[in-house]
XYZ file of C-alpha atoms in Angstrom:
205
model
C -4.126 14.021 61.493
C -0.801 13.084 59.883
C 2.072 13.898 62.362
C 5.297 15.770 61.420
C 7.260 12.567 62.090
C 5.410 10.669 59.466
C 5.865 13.250 56.935
C 9.582 13.453 57.721
C 9.924 9.663 57.414
C 8.286 9.597 53.917
C 10.330 12.501 52.684
C 13.428 10.775 54.069
C 12.580 7.735 52.045
C 11.798 9.560 48.791
C 14.867 11.883 48.671
C 17.383 8.980 48.215
C 15.077 7.438 45.400
C 14.965 10.726 43.700
C 18.867 11.295 43.994
C 19.287 7.775 42.651
C 16.984 8.405 39.567
C 18.737 11.654 38.611
C 22.154 10.113 39.044
C 21.091 7.044 36.709
C 19.690 9.561 34.089
C 22.969 11.429 34.194
C 25.178 8.334 33.980
C 23.105 6.826 31.044
C 23.425 10.045 29.090
C 26.448 10.035 26.789
C 28.903 12.801 26.913
C 28.617 15.055 23.823
C 32.146 14.471 22.839
C 31.582 10.740 22.833
C 28.506 11.294 20.666
C 30.299 13.280 18.124
C 33.214 10.658 18.200
C 30.583 7.928 17.352
C 29.004 10.193 14.597
C 32.475 10.610 13.025
C 33.048 6.911 13.037
C 29.613 6.097 11.604
C 30.245 8.697 8.785
C 33.688 7.215 7.911
C 32.180 3.612 7.811
C 29.500 4.954 5.518
C 32.083 6.738 3.186
C 34.061 3.536 2.978
C 31.033 1.350 2.253
C 29.962 3.427 -0.689
C 32.626 2.134 -2.876
C 32.746 -1.349 -1.361
C 31.311 -4.634 -2.761
C 29.212 -5.309 0.255
C 25.757 -6.525 -0.181
C 22.836 -4.214 -0.260
C 21.586 -5.368 3.142
C 24.923 -4.542 4.802
C 25.067 -1.121 3.073
C 21.332 -0.539 4.303
C 22.417 -1.220 7.817
C 25.403 1.000 7.697
C 23.115 3.852 6.383
C 20.590 3.284 9.063
C 23.487 3.373 11.655
C 24.583 6.733 10.292
C 21.093 8.277 10.177
C 20.040 6.421 13.373
C 16.703 5.515 11.625
C 15.413 2.175 10.468
C 12.971 3.397 7.832
C 15.636 4.610 5.361
C 17.925 2.567 3.047
C 21.347 3.116 1.529
C 20.403 4.496 -1.890
C 18.420 7.293 -0.236
C 21.114 8.021 2.389
C 23.656 8.186 -0.557
C 21.386 10.663 -2.357
C 21.111 13.066 0.646
C 24.772 12.470 1.529
C 25.600 14.679 -1.615
C 23.840 17.745 0.030
C 24.681 20.124 2.880
C 22.505 19.814 6.052
C 21.892 16.053 5.284
C 20.569 15.284 8.695
C 17.836 18.181 8.404
C 16.754 16.894 4.964
C 16.687 13.110 5.917
C 14.702 14.028 9.025
C 12.012 15.743 6.893
C 12.228 13.035 4.131
C 11.563 10.080 6.499
C 8.388 11.734 7.628
C 6.945 11.771 4.137
C 8.970 8.908 2.583
C 6.006 6.760 1.712
C 4.559 9.560 -0.458
C 7.760 10.229 -2.550
C 8.878 8.124 -5.398
C 12.880 7.990 -6.016
C 13.882 8.150 -9.573
C 16.742 5.600 -10.028
C 19.083 5.638 -13.109
C 20.859 2.813 -14.818
C 23.786 2.934 -12.282
C 21.357 2.033 -9.454
C 21.567 5.645 -8.024
C 18.820 7.878 -7.073
C 19.015 11.074 -9.323
C 15.808 12.764 -8.288
C 12.805 12.604 -6.107
C 9.040 12.814 -7.360
C 5.769 12.851 -5.710
C 4.032 9.481 -5.595
C 0.563 11.060 -5.620
C -0.942 14.098 -7.540
C -2.390 17.044 -5.697
C -5.775 15.842 -7.296
C -5.350 12.673 -5.153
C -4.784 14.895 -2.124
C -7.882 16.818 -2.851
C -9.811 13.658 -3.249
C -8.610 12.365 0.207
C -9.681 15.760 1.634
C -13.165 15.373 0.227
C -13.372 11.869 1.648
C -12.512 13.410 4.991
C -15.290 15.822 4.768
C -17.843 13.404 3.560
C -17.172 10.766 6.133
C -16.855 13.292 8.924
C -20.244 14.473 8.136
C -21.639 11.012 8.272
C -19.822 10.480 11.505
C -21.402 13.656 12.913
C -24.979 12.776 12.037
C -25.740 11.278 15.532
C -24.501 14.548 16.952
C -26.350 16.740 14.553
C -29.634 14.916 15.162
C -28.742 13.824 18.749
C -32.193 13.906 20.120
C -33.646 11.558 17.305
C -30.395 9.426 17.489
C -30.829 8.796 21.219
C -34.533 8.015 20.831
C -33.868 5.385 17.959
C -30.984 3.972 20.044
C -33.080 3.659 23.229
C -36.000 2.132 21.268
C -33.620 -0.493 19.725
C -32.268 -1.414 23.143
C -35.878 -1.697 24.682
C -37.101 -3.914 21.812
C -33.785 -5.871 22.064
C -32.943 -5.136 18.456
C -29.224 -5.530 19.094
C -28.344 -5.633 15.225
C -29.881 -2.096 14.984
C -28.141 -1.047 18.306
C -24.780 -2.338 16.866
C -25.146 -0.531 13.586
C -26.233 2.770 15.282
C -22.966 2.609 17.480
C -20.462 1.098 15.051
C -21.088 2.897 11.708
C -20.506 6.503 13.149
C -17.200 5.314 14.773
C -16.135 3.531 11.521
C -17.000 6.786 9.532
C -14.953 8.732 12.048
C -11.896 6.504 11.472
C -12.323 6.591 7.681
C -12.487 10.459 7.936
C -9.297 10.598 10.001
C -7.626 8.217 7.552
C -8.489 10.557 4.547
C -7.308 13.569 6.476
C -4.000 11.838 7.297
C -3.432 10.992 3.823
C -4.285 14.486 2.475
C -1.968 16.042 5.021
C 0.941 13.666 4.036
C 0.508 14.255 0.326
C 0.648 17.967 0.996
C 3.660 17.657 3.293
C 5.462 15.697 0.516
C 4.783 18.545 -1.913
C 6.030 21.028 0.502
C 9.174 19.010 1.274
C 10.100 18.619 -2.420
C 9.380 22.199 -3.051
C 11.697 23.401 -0.151
C 14.250 20.814 -1.025
C 14.511 22.047 -4.636
C 14.871 25.689 -3.800
C 17.108 25.269 -0.661
C 19.356 22.365 -1.207
C 23.043 22.991 -1.576
C 25.118 20.367 -3.406
C 28.364 19.309 -1.806
C 31.267 19.867 -4.112
C 33.152 16.665 -4.901
């Protein structure tokens, strides 16, 4: 039976460790005022570089510093910079960025955003999901026969058949999930552009 002394010893060793962990988390966390100060500096740096002759790479890095995200570039940031609640729109945009096509004018500025895929494409991916999901579930639907065939292939050392019986349902499952992911992202992109079109507020220059 564990003695009270042993329990006390263990707790005595754990408490300082917990205190040190909590203190370290507190120390690493920046003060809100410092975070706002850094945000202001980043915003000023971005505003200055908009009219500068710096390379596109430098402008991209400054934009990423402002947004604190790697998967966005200067032109996209400059576009959303013209609207109220920039951070909110950028956060939503980054999530569906691969499914949206920026329209760039002759001055190399984004003037509008369009869907890269049609809704018909989204429906196609959704149909692909249902088709391959059904194929992936065939072993579960006919579980008794599937187990019998699988066991027979193992008993007869027909490893190629065993391999196909196991791998193909898994592969179909991954394809189904991929189709569902694509369909969801296309739908999310449509919803984002619809909300952005109706709710955006242009900053007066």
